[in-house]
PDB file of C-alpha atoms in Angstrom:
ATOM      1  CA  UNK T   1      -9.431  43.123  13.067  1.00  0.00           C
ATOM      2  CA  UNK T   2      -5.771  41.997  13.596  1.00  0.00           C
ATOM      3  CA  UNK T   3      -5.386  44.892  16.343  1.00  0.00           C
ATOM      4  CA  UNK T   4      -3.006  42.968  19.447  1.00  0.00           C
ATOM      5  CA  UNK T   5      -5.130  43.497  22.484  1.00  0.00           C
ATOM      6  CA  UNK T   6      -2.478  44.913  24.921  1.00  0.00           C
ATOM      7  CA  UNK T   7      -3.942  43.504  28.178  1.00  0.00           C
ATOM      8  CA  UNK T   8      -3.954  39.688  26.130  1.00  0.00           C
ATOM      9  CA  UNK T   9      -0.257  40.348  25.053  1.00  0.00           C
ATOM     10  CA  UNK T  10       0.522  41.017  28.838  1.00  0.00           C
ATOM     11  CA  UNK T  11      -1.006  37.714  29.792  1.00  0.00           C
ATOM     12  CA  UNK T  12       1.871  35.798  27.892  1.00  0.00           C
ATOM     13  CA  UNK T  13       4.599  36.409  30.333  1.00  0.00           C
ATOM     14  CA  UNK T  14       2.791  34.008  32.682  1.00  0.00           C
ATOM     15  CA  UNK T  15       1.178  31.906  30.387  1.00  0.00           C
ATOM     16  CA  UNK T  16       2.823  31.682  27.454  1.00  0.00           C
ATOM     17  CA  UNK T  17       1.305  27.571  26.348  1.00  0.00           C
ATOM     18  CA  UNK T  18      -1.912  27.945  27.698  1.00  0.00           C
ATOM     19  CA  UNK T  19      -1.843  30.631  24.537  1.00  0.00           C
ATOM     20  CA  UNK T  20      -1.559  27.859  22.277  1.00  0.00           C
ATOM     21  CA  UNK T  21      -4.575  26.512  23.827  1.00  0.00           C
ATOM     22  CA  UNK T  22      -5.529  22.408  24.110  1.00  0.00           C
ATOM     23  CA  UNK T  23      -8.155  20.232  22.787  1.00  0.00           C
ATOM     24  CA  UNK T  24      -9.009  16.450  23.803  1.00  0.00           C
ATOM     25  CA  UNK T  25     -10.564  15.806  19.858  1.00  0.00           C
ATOM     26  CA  UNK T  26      -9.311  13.088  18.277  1.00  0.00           C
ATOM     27  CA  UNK T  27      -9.387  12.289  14.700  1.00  0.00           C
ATOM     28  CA  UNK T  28     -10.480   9.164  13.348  1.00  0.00           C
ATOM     29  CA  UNK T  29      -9.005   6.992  10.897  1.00  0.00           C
ATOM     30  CA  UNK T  30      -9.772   8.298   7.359  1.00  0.00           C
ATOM     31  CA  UNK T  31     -11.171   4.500   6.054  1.00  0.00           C
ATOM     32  CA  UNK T  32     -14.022   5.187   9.003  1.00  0.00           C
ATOM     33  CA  UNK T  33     -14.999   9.035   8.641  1.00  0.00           C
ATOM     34  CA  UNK T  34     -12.966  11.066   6.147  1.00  0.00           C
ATOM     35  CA  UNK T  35     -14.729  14.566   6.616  1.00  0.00           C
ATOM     36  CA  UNK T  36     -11.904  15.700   8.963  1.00  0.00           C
ATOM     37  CA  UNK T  37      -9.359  15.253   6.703  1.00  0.00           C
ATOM     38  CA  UNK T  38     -11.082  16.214   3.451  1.00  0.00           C
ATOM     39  CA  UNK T  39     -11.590  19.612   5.455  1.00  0.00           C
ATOM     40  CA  UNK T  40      -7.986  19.712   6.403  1.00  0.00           C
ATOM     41  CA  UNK T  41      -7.082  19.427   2.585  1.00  0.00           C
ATOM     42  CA  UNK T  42      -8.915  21.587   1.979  1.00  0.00           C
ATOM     43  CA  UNK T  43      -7.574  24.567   4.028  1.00  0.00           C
ATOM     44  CA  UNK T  44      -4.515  23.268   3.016  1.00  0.00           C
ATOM     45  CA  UNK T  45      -4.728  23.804  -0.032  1.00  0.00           C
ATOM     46  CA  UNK T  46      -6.815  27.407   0.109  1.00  0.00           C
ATOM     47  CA  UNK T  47      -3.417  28.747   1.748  1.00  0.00           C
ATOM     48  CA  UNK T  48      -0.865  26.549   0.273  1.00  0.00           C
ATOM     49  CA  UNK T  49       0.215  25.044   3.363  1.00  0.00           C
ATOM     50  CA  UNK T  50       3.310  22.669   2.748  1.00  0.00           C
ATOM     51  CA  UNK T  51       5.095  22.501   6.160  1.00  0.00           C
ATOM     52  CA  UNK T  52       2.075  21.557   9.486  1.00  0.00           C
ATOM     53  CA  UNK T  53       3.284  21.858  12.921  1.00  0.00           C
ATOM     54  CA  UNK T  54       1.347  20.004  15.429  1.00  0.00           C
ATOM     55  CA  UNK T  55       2.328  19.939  19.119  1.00  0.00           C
ATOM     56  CA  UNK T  56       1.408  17.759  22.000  1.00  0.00           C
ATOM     57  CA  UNK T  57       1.248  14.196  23.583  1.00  0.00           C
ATOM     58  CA  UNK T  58       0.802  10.882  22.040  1.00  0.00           C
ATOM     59  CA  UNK T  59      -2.759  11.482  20.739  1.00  0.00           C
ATOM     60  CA  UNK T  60      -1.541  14.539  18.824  1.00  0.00           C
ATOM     61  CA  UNK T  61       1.499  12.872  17.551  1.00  0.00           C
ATOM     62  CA  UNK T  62      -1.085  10.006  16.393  1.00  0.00           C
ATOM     63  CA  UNK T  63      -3.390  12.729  15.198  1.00  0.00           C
ATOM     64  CA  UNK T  64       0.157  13.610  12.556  1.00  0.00           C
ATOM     65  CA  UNK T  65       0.914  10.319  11.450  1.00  0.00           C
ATOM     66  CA  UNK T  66      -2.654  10.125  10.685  1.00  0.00           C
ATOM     67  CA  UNK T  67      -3.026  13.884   8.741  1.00  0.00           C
ATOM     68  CA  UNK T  68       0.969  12.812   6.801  1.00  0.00           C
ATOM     69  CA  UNK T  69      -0.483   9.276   5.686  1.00  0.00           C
ATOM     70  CA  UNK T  70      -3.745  11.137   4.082  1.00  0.00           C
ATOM     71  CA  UNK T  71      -1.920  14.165   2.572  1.00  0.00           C
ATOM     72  CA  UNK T  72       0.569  11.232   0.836  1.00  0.00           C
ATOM     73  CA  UNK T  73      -2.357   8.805   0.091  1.00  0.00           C
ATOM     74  CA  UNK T  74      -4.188  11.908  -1.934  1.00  0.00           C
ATOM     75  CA  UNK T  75      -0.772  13.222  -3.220  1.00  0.00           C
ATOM     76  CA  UNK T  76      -0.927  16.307  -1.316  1.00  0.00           C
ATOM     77  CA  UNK T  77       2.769  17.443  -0.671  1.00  0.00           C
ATOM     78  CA  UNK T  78       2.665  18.538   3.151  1.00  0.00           C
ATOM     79  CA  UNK T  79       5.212  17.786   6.020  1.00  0.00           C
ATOM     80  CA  UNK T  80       3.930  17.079   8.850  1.00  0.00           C
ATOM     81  CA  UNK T  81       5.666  17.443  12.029  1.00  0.00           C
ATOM     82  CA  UNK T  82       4.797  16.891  15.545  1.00  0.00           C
ATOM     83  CA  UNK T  83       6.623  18.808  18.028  1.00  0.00           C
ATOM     84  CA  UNK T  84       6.924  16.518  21.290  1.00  0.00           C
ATOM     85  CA  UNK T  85       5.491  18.862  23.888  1.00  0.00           C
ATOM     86  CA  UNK T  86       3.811  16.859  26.751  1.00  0.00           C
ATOM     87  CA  UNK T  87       3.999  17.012  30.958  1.00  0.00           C
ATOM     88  CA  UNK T  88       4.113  13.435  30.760  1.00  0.00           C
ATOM     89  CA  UNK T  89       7.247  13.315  28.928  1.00  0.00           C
ATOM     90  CA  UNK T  90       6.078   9.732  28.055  1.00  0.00           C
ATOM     91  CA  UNK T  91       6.605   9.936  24.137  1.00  0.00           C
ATOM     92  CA  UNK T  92       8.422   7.063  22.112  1.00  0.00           C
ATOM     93  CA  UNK T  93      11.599   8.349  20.630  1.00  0.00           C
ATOM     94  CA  UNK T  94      12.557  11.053  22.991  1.00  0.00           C
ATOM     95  CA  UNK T  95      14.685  11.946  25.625  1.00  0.00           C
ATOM     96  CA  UNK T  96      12.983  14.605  27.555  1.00  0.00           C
ATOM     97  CA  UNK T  97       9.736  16.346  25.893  1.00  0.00           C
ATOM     98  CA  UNK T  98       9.328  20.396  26.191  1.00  0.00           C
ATOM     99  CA  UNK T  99       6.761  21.320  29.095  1.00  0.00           C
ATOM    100  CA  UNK T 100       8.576  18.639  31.112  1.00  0.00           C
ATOM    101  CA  UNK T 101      10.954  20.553  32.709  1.00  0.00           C
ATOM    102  CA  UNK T 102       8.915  23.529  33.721  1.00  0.00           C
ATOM    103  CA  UNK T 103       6.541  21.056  35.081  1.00  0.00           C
ATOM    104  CA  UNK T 104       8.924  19.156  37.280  1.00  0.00           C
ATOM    105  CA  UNK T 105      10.017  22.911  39.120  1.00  0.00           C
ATOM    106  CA  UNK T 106       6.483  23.717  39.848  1.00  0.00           C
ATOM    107  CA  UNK T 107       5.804  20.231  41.419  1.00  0.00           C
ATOM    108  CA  UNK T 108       9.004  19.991  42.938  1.00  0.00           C
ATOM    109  CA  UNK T 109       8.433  23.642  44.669  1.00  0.00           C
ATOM    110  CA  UNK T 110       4.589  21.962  45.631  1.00  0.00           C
ATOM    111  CA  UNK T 111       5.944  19.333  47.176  1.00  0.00           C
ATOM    112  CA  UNK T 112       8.817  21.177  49.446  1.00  0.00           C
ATOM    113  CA  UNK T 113       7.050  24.226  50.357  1.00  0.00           C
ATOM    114  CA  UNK T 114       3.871  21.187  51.873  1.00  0.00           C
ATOM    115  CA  UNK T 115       6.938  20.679  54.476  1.00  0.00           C
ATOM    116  CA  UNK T 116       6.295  23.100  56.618  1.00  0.00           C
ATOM    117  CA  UNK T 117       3.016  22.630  57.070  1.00  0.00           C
ATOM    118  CA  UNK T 118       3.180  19.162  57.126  1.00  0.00           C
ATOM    119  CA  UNK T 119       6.066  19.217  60.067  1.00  0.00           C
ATOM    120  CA  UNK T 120       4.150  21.925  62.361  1.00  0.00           C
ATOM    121  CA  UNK T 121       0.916  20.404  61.796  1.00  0.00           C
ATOM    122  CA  UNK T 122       2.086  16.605  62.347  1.00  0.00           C
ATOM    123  CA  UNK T 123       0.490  15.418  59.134  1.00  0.00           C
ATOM    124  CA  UNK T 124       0.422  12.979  56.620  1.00  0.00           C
ATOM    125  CA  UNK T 125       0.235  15.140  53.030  1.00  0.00           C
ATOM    126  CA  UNK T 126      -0.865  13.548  50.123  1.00  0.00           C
ATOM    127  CA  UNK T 127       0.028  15.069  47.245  1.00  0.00           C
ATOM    128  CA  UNK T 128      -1.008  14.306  43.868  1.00  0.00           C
ATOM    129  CA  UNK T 129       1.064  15.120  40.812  1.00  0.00           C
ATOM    130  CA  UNK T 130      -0.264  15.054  36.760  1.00  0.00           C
ATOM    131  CA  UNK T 131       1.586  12.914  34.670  1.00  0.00           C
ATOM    132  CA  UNK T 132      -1.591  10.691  32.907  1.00  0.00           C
ATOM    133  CA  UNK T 133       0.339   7.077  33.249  1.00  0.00           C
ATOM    134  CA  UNK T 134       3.643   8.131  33.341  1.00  0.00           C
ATOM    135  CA  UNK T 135       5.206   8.545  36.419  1.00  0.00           C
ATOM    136  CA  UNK T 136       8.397  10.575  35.467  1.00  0.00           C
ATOM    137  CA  UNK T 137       6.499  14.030  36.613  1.00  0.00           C
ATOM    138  CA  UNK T 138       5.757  12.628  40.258  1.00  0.00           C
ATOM    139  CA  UNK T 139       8.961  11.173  40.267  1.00  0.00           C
ATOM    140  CA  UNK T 140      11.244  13.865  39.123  1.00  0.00           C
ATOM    141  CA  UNK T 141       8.982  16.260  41.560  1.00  0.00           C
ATOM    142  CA  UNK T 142       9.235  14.188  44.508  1.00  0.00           C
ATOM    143  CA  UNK T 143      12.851  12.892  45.006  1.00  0.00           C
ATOM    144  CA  UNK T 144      13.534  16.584  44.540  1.00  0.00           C
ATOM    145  CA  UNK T 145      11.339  17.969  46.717  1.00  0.00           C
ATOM    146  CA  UNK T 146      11.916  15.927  49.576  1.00  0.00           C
ATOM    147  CA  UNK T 147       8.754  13.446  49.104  1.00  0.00           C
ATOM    148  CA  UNK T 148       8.755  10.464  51.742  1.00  0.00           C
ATOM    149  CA  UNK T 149       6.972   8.195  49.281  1.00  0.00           C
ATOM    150  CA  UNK T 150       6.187   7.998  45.535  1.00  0.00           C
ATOM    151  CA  UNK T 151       3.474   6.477  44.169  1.00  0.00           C
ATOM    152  CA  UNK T 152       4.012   5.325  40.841  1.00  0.00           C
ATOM    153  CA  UNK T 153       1.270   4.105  38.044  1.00  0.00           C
ATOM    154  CA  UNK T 154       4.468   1.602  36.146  1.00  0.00           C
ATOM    155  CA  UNK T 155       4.363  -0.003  39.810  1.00  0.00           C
ATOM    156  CA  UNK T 156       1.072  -0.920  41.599  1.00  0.00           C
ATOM    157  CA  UNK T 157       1.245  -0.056  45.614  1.00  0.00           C
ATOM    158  CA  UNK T 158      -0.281  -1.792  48.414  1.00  0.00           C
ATOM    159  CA  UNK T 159      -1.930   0.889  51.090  1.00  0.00           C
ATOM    160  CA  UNK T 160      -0.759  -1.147  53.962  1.00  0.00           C
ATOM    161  CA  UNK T 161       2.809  -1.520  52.694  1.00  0.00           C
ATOM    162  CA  UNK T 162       2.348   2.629  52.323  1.00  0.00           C
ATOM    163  CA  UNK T 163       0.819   2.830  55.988  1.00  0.00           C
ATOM    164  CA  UNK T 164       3.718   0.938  57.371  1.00  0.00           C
ATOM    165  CA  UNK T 165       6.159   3.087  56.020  1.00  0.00           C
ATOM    166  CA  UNK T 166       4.249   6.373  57.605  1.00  0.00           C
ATOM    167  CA  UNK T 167       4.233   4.406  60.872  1.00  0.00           C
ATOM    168  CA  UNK T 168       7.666   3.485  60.282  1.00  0.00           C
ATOM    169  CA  UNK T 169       8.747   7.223  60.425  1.00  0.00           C
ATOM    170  CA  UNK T 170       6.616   8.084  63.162  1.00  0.00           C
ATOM    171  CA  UNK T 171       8.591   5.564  65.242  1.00  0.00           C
ATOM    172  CA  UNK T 172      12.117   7.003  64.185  1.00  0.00           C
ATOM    173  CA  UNK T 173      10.927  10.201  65.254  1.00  0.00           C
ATOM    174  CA  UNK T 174       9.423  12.055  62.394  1.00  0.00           C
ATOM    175  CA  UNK T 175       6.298  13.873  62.909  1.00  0.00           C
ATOM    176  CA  UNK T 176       5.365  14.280  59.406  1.00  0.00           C
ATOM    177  CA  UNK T 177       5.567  12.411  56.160  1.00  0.00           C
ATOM    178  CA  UNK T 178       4.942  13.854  52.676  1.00  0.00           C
ATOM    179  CA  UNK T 179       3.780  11.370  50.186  1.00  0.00           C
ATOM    180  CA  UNK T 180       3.667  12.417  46.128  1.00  0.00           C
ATOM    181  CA  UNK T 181       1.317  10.319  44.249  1.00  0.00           C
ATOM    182  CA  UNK T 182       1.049  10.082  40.654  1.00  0.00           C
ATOM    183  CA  UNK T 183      -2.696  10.675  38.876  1.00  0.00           C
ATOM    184  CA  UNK T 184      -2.192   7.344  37.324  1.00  0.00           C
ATOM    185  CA  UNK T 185      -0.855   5.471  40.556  1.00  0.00           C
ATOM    186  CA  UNK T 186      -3.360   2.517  41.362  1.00  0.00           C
ATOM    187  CA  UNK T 187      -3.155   0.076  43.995  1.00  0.00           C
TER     188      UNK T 187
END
């Protein structure tokens, strides 16, 4: 027990979040089911813990305002502090969220290494790019990588507005178009 596992320490050079791990759970507020947070307290407590560090998207910074409102309503004294680390970079209050970045280079370099393909093969590429329903990702990844079109979910599309542009391009001459859609785009 508490031996480092060489090969697992090697994996962290490429994957260094995915570490951290995810979950999807979300807590409920203490006046409907207050076993979560009773067990929180209570592990709290066991091992003194007066500074929690919680990082994520908007359900885990919800999931803190929840846990700091509890410890203060019992008189627990515990910081809680979310760390804003989301793809989406579509939190309230900042500027540009970690994980953001790092996600932008790989879907730029998605998007312009499709270009070759897409040119010798004459096609129409669709990529789509994460983002929940924020668009920033797909549109950070696709002006840079050379998308055609961007497909936003903060602006609804009309497919024969986006087929007209395609058709558009094919009469100036280009054989190819490369269009980077958004998870959350909807027409």
């Amino acid at each position: 027990m508490g031996a480092e596992d060489a090969e697992e320490l090697k994996l962290l050079l490429n994957t260094p979040s995915s570490e951290l791990g995810s979950c999807r759970y979300k807590i409920a507020e203490p006046e409907e089911d207050d076993s979560d947070y009773k067990r929180i307290l209570e592990v709290f407590k066991k091992y003194d813990v007066r500074y929690f560090f919680y990082n994520g998207g908007n359900d885990s910074m919800d999931t803190c305002n929840k846990i700091s409102r509890y410890m203060s309503s019992v008189g627990y004294d515990c910081r809680v502090i979310g760390v804003p680390k989301t793809i989406d970079n579509d939190l309230w209050g900042t500027d540009v969220t970690f994980g953001f970045h790092t996600a932008v280079d790989i879907g730029t370099e998605v998007v312009d290494r499709v270009h070759t393909t897409a040119s010798s093969h004459k096609r129409v590429m669709v990529i789509e790019i994460m983002g929940n329903k924020a668009g920033w990702l797909t549109l950070y990844s696709g002006i840079a990588g050379g998308a055609d079109i961007i497909l936003l979910p903060e602006m609804p599309y009309d497919i024969d507005r986006v087929c007209e542009a395609v058709e558009r391009r094919a009469k100036r001459g280009s054989n190819f178009s490369i269009i980077a859609v958004a998870e959350g785009a909807m027409n």
